[in-house]
Tab-separated table of C-alpha atoms in Angstrom:
chain	number	residue	atom	x	y	z
A	1	MET	CA	-17.630	6.170	12.800
A	2	THR	CA	-20.205	6.920	15.437
A	3	ASN	CA	-22.701	4.336	16.492
A	4	ALA	CA	-25.438	6.068	14.559
A	5	GLU	CA	-27.811	3.748	12.792
A	6	ASN	CA	-27.017	2.813	9.223
A	7	THR	CA	-29.994	4.561	7.724
A	8	ASN	CA	-30.729	4.259	4.023
A	9	GLU	CA	-29.701	7.850	3.504
A	10	LYS	CA	-26.362	7.252	5.099
A	11	ILE	CA	-25.730	4.075	3.131
A	12	SER	CA	-26.535	5.753	-0.175
A	13	ALA	CA	-24.228	8.702	0.577
A	14	THR	CA	-21.405	6.289	1.357
A	15	LEU	CA	-22.244	4.150	-1.665
A	16	GLY	CA	-22.116	7.190	-3.959
A	17	MET	CA	-18.703	8.083	-2.567
A	18	TRP	CA	-17.404	4.572	-3.217
A	19	ILE	CA	-18.653	4.633	-6.811
A	20	PHE	CA	-16.825	7.925	-7.288
A	21	LEU	CA	-13.658	6.523	-5.677
A	22	GLY	CA	-13.910	3.433	-7.878
A	23	SER	CA	-13.865	5.551	-11.032
A	24	GLU	CA	-11.024	7.634	-9.607
A	25	SER	CA	-8.991	4.500	-8.986
A	26	LEU	CA	-9.358	3.498	-12.656
A	27	PHE	CA	-8.222	6.984	-13.654
A	28	PHE	CA	-5.007	6.727	-11.605
A	29	SER	CA	-4.421	3.089	-12.503
A	30	GLY	CA	-4.226	3.960	-16.195
A	31	LEU	CA	-1.174	6.057	-15.323
A	32	PHE	CA	0.272	3.329	-13.095
A	33	LEU	CA	-0.115	0.908	-15.965
A	34	ALA	CA	1.522	3.305	-18.459
A	35	LEU	CA	4.472	3.721	-16.104
A	36	THR	CA	4.816	-0.039	-15.616
A	37	VAL	CA	4.659	-0.764	-19.338
A	38	TYR	CA	7.289	1.869	-20.155
A	39	ARG	CA	9.486	0.695	-17.288
A	40	HIS	CA	9.265	-2.778	-18.781
A	41	LEU	CA	10.188	-1.453	-22.250
A	42	TYR	CA	13.003	0.886	-21.112
A	43	PRO	CA	14.302	-0.550	-17.814
A	44	ALA	CA	17.665	1.260	-17.919
A	45	ALA	CA	16.165	4.702	-18.549
A	46	PHE	CA	13.517	4.245	-15.851
A	47	SER	CA	16.091	3.041	-13.305
A	48	GLU	CA	18.144	6.136	-14.125
A	49	GLY	CA	15.027	8.243	-13.547
A	50	THR	CA	14.275	6.604	-10.196
A	51	ALA	CA	17.898	7.155	-9.126
A	52	HIS	CA	17.392	10.916	-9.620
A	53	LEU	CA	14.546	10.989	-7.050
A	54	SER	CA	15.274	11.454	-3.351
A	55	LEU	CA	14.413	8.283	-1.420
A	56	ALA	CA	14.609	10.226	1.861
A	57	LEU	CA	12.053	12.820	0.725
A	58	GLY	CA	9.743	10.173	-0.745
A	59	THR	CA	9.842	8.038	2.410
A	60	THR	CA	9.304	11.055	4.684
A	61	ASN	CA	6.324	12.188	2.645
A	62	THR	CA	4.810	8.686	2.724
A	63	ALA	CA	5.143	8.613	6.516
A	64	ILE	CA	3.570	12.095	6.774
A	65	LEU	CA	0.603	11.081	4.633
A	66	LEU	CA	0.072	7.830	6.573
A	67	THR	CA	0.126	9.871	9.799
A	68	SER	CA	-2.413	12.353	8.461
A	69	SER	CA	-4.663	9.475	7.398
A	70	ALA	CA	-4.414	7.993	10.903
A	71	CYS	CA	-5.325	11.421	12.365
A	72	MET	CA	-8.384	11.558	10.106
A	73	ALA	CA	-9.459	8.032	11.133
A	74	LEU	CA	-8.995	8.910	14.820
A	75	GLY	CA	-10.805	12.225	14.316
A	76	LEU	CA	-13.908	10.505	12.970
A	77	GLN	CA	-13.880	8.122	15.956
A	78	GLN	CA	-14.034	10.933	18.528
A	79	ASN	CA	-17.231	11.697	20.388
A	80	SER	CA	-15.848	14.935	21.778
A	81	ALA	CA	-16.334	17.752	19.267
A	82	ARG	CA	-13.175	19.501	20.444
A	83	LYS	CA	-10.930	16.436	19.989
A	84	LYS	CA	-12.484	15.810	16.598
A	85	ARG	CA	-11.726	19.353	15.528
A	86	ILE	CA	-8.109	19.169	16.762
A	87	LEU	CA	-7.526	15.925	14.835
A	88	PHE	CA	-9.073	17.394	11.668
A	89	ALA	CA	-6.784	20.421	12.002
A	90	LEU	CA	-3.805	18.098	12.495
A	91	THR	CA	-4.778	16.133	9.366
A	92	PHE	CA	-4.931	19.403	7.433
A	93	LEU	CA	-1.551	20.552	8.762
A	94	LEU	CA	0.172	17.270	7.847
A	95	GLY	CA	-1.323	17.426	4.347
A	96	LEU	CA	0.046	20.933	3.990
A	97	ILE	CA	3.518	19.768	5.075
A	98	PHE	CA	3.334	16.978	2.480
A	99	LEU	CA	2.581	19.510	-0.278
A	100	GLY	CA	5.336	21.829	0.991
A	101	LEU	CA	7.894	19.021	0.749
A	102	LYS	CA	6.566	18.105	-2.693
A	103	MET	CA	7.029	21.690	-3.895
A	104	PHE	CA	10.578	21.650	-2.472
A	105	GLU	CA	11.208	18.457	-4.450
A	106	TYR	CA	9.804	20.020	-7.658
A	107	ARG	CA	12.105	23.001	-7.166
A	108	GLN	CA	15.082	20.657	-6.860
A	109	HIS	CA	14.106	18.914	-10.104
A	110	TYR	CA	13.801	22.290	-11.794
A	111	ASN	CA	17.245	23.385	-10.622
A	112	GLU	CA	18.795	20.077	-11.708
A	113	GLY	CA	17.340	20.306	-15.206
A	114	LEU	CA	14.920	17.428	-14.573
A	115	PHE	CA	11.745	19.360	-15.348
A	116	PRO	CA	10.469	18.444	-18.852
A	117	ILE	CA	9.461	21.408	-21.039
A	118	LEU	CA	10.363	24.084	-18.433
A	119	ASN	CA	13.973	23.162	-17.728
A	120	TRP	CA	15.241	19.960	-19.328
A	121	ASP	CA	18.977	19.353	-19.587
A	122	SER	CA	18.978	16.749	-22.366
A	123	GLY	CA	22.763	16.430	-22.643
A	124	LYS	CA	23.069	15.136	-19.096
A	125	TYR	CA	21.562	11.655	-19.326
A	126	GLN	CA	22.623	8.234	-20.584
A	127	ASN	CA	19.169	7.166	-21.725
A	128	PRO	CA	16.957	9.554	-23.706
A	129	GLN	CA	13.754	7.807	-22.523
A	130	ILE	CA	14.385	9.187	-19.028
A	131	GLU	CA	12.330	12.180	-20.175
A	132	LEU	CA	9.347	9.828	-20.455
A	133	PHE	CA	9.891	8.793	-16.839
A	134	PHE	CA	9.886	12.394	-15.676
A	135	ILE	CA	6.838	13.340	-17.732
A	136	LEU	CA	4.934	10.450	-16.096
A	137	TYR	CA	6.401	11.417	-12.705
A	138	PHE	CA	5.087	14.965	-12.988
A	139	ILE	CA	1.673	13.926	-14.294
A	140	MET	CA	1.220	11.312	-11.542
A	141	THR	CA	2.513	13.379	-8.617
A	142	GLY	CA	0.886	16.543	-10.014
A	143	LEU	CA	-2.544	14.903	-10.270
A	144	HIS	CA	-2.057	13.449	-6.815
A	145	ALA	CA	-1.176	16.927	-5.487
A	146	LEU	CA	-4.323	18.309	-7.133
A	147	HIS	CA	-6.376	15.673	-5.318
A	148	MET	CA	-4.604	16.615	-2.101
A	149	LEU	CA	-5.617	20.255	-2.628
A	150	ILE	CA	-9.272	19.249	-3.054
A	151	GLY	CA	-9.054	17.041	0.050
A	152	LEU	CA	-7.384	19.823	2.030
A	153	ALA	CA	-10.093	22.293	1.011
A	154	LEU	CA	-12.791	19.845	2.222
A	155	ILE	CA	-10.983	19.217	5.514
A	156	LEU	CA	-10.389	22.925	6.128
A	157	PHE	CA	-14.049	23.665	5.429
A	158	CYS	CA	-15.173	20.960	7.893
A	159	THR	CA	-12.658	22.081	10.528
A	160	LEU	CA	-13.878	25.678	10.379
A	161	ARG	CA	-17.564	24.797	10.315
A	162	MET	CA	-17.724	22.000	12.894
A	163	LYS	CA	-17.255	24.530	15.659
A	164	LYS	CA	-21.028	24.948	15.545
A	165	PRO	CA	-22.673	21.831	17.029
A	166	ALA	CA	-25.771	22.261	14.839
A	167	TRP	CA	-23.643	22.200	11.681
A	168	ALA	CA	-21.646	19.206	12.870
A	169	ALA	CA	-24.821	17.282	13.675
A	170	SER	CA	-26.349	17.838	10.232
A	171	HIS	CA	-23.138	17.359	8.215
A	172	GLU	CA	-21.898	14.063	9.562
A	173	MET	CA	-21.861	12.520	6.073
A	174	LEU	CA	-19.792	15.368	4.643
A	175	MET	CA	-17.147	14.736	7.289
A	176	GLU	CA	-17.272	10.956	6.765
A	177	ASN	CA	-16.970	11.302	2.981
A	178	SER	CA	-14.154	13.861	3.266
A	179	GLY	CA	-12.424	11.217	5.376
A	180	LEU	CA	-12.989	8.534	2.724
A	181	TYR	CA	-11.602	10.878	0.070
A	182	TRP	CA	-8.530	11.643	2.185
A	183	HIS	CA	-7.817	7.947	2.806
A	184	PHE	CA	-8.238	7.285	-0.914
A	185	VAL	CA	-5.633	9.945	-1.760
A	186	ASP	CA	-3.388	8.192	0.765
A	187	VAL	CA	-3.931	4.794	-0.919
A	188	ILE	CA	-2.975	6.322	-4.300
A	189	TRP	CA	0.261	7.608	-2.788
A	190	VAL	CA	0.941	4.180	-1.234
A	191	PHE	CA	1.235	2.893	-4.834
A	192	ILE	CA	2.921	5.975	-6.346
A	193	PHE	CA	5.754	5.720	-3.810
A	194	PRO	CA	7.105	2.254	-4.767
A	195	LEU	CA	6.323	2.716	-8.485
A	196	LEU	CA	8.343	5.933	-8.782
A	197	TYR	CA	10.815	5.944	-5.887
A	198	LEU	CA	11.650	2.299	-5.159
A	199	ILE	CA	11.354	-0.118	-8.079
A	200	GLY	CA	14.474	-0.108	-10.239
A	201	ARG	CA	16.561	1.857	-7.752
A	202	ASN	CA	18.977	-0.972	-6.948
A	203	SER	CA	18.771	-3.102	-10.054
B	1	MET	CA	-9.263	5.253	24.694
B	2	THR	CA	-11.912	3.072	23.077
B	3	PRO	CA	-10.971	-0.314	21.512
B	4	ASP	CA	-11.668	1.206	18.068
B	5	GLN	CA	-9.180	4.005	18.604
B	6	LYS	CA	-6.626	1.525	19.880
B	7	LYS	CA	-7.131	-0.531	16.718
B	8	THR	CA	-6.601	2.578	14.562
B	9	LEU	CA	-3.273	3.254	16.276
B	10	GLN	CA	-2.221	-0.388	15.843
B	11	ILE	CA	-3.003	-0.194	12.114
B	12	TYR	CA	-1.059	3.068	11.895
B	13	PHE	CA	2.020	1.443	13.445
B	14	ALA	CA	1.627	-1.565	11.149
B	15	LEU	CA	1.588	0.835	8.159
B	16	LEU	CA	4.801	2.524	9.333
B	17	ILE	CA	6.477	-0.873	9.807
B	18	LEU	CA	5.412	-1.878	6.286
B	19	LEU	CA	6.846	1.398	4.956
B	20	ALA	CA	10.189	0.662	6.652
B	21	LEU	CA	10.002	-2.906	5.328
B	22	THR	CA	9.464	-1.851	1.708
B	23	VAL	CA	12.374	0.615	1.842
B	24	GLY	CA	14.560	-2.017	3.548
B	25	VAL	CA	13.664	-4.790	1.123
B	26	ASN	CA	14.489	-2.534	-1.827
B	27	SER	CA	17.979	-1.814	-0.496
B	28	LEU	CA	18.787	-5.539	-0.852
B	29	HIS	CA	19.377	-5.388	-4.640
B	30	LEU	CA	16.567	-7.775	-5.449
B	31	GLY	CA	16.725	-7.202	-9.195
B	32	LYS	CA	13.574	-8.418	-10.907
B	33	TRP	CA	11.969	-9.311	-7.551
B	34	SER	CA	11.985	-5.664	-6.486
B	35	ALA	CA	8.735	-4.887	-8.318
B	36	PRO	CA	6.649	-7.852	-7.042
B	37	ALA	CA	7.932	-7.405	-3.478
B	38	SER	CA	7.203	-3.648	-3.473
B	39	LEU	CA	3.752	-4.079	-4.987
B	40	LEU	CA	2.882	-6.874	-2.540
B	41	ILE	CA	3.753	-4.632	0.420
B	42	ALA	CA	1.910	-1.669	-1.144
B	43	SER	CA	-1.202	-3.845	-1.638
B	44	THR	CA	-1.032	-4.958	2.000
B	45	LYS	CA	-0.849	-1.316	3.109
B	46	ALA	CA	-3.755	-0.399	0.825
B	47	ALA	CA	-5.819	-3.339	2.173
B	48	LEU	CA	-5.230	-2.185	5.771
B	49	ILE	CA	-6.277	1.384	4.925
B	50	LEU	CA	-9.364	0.202	3.026
B	51	ALA	CA	-10.473	-2.252	5.721
B	52	TYR	CA	-9.754	-0.209	8.856
B	53	PHE	CA	-9.398	3.513	8.044
B	54	MET	CA	-12.105	3.443	5.366
B	55	GLN	CA	-14.230	1.087	7.485
B	56	LEU	CA	-14.875	-1.477	4.749
B	57	ARG	CA	-14.694	-4.311	7.262
B	58	ARG	CA	-17.819	-2.908	8.924
B	59	SER	CA	-19.595	-1.567	5.848
B	60	PRO	CA	-22.856	-3.020	4.568
B	61	VAL	CA	-22.475	-5.697	1.892
B	62	ALA	CA	-23.623	-3.343	-0.896
B	63	ILE	CA	-20.736	-0.973	-0.242
B	64	ARG	CA	-18.208	-3.798	-0.112
B	65	ILE	CA	-19.475	-5.116	-3.450
B	66	PHE	CA	-18.975	-1.706	-5.084
B	67	ALA	CA	-15.468	-1.397	-3.655
B	68	LEU	CA	-14.601	-4.892	-4.855
B	69	GLY	CA	-16.210	-4.103	-8.221
B	70	ALA	CA	-13.672	-1.322	-8.798
B	71	LEU	CA	-10.896	-3.806	-7.981
B	72	LEU	CA	-12.347	-6.282	-10.461
B	73	TRP	CA	-12.242	-3.801	-13.380
B	74	LEU	CA	-8.759	-2.814	-12.300
B	75	PHE	CA	-7.706	-6.452	-12.341
B	76	PHE	CA	-9.068	-6.920	-15.894
B	77	MET	CA	-7.177	-3.859	-17.121
B	78	LEU	CA	-3.895	-4.894	-15.508
B	79	LEU	CA	-4.201	-8.552	-16.499
B	80	LEU	CA	-5.087	-8.001	-20.159
B	81	THR	CA	-2.473	-5.285	-20.711
B	82	SER	CA	0.356	-7.135	-18.992
B	83	SER	CA	-0.547	-10.392	-20.750
B	84	ASP	CA	0.368	-8.527	-23.934
B	85	TYR	CA	3.511	-6.621	-22.906
B	86	LEU	CA	5.020	-9.206	-20.581
B	87	THR	CA	4.805	-11.967	-23.175
B	88	ARG	CA	6.520	-10.127	-26.062
B	89	PHE	CA	9.982	-11.450	-26.795
């Protein structure tokens, strides 16, 4: 954040963003709660589901998203317009890599018959409720990916436009709020990762 | 590099260490402690991102109250639902 004064306008723009993020967090938490309740009811099936996910891919993607969030935070701290733009572009690129890896993962699930509705190999599993795990997995990661796409669109827009100093000067709040949104998407993933990839893996 | 940028990098490294920690802890076959341990580490990571990357530690009080307000509703939802499911035998 620059050392600009906290004007009323600026505070209300940030406040509006936080209200929006607060409602978004309730939206995602409903899914987290559903997953936790079903994991509690069907522990064996949900452990089997977790075992089918790649820990290496999940961990790599978490690291990539944390890195992109750090780039965004550093970008907003730059006074030099050029450095800011480079860090925004880097944030965008890392987000794109995250989505690429996620698509690769989805393709693997599809090929292994782990994709409910489209390609589900029901004879393969010990616990029938594993389908519930994968339905929740696709809804949670799919909605997260959708949020990533929105965040990426915002970041790309800012990166392209901030080349003009006049635009950058009058759209500081758009860049700040895009940053808040991007960090929020990161926080959601910070919880999705243990809930889907870690808990129940070695129990 | 300004002190703020240095702080951001420190937080970034702390987040990566916490990521390694949560993966490491889960390879220890913790059984029923896997969930609380993972969620504790995830909450720590989230708190770092909220406070430093999202600047809550420097935000005006009004903004902090709204951020905490979301957490409060979240807490009610989690508490009331789990008090039902976790106490069924």
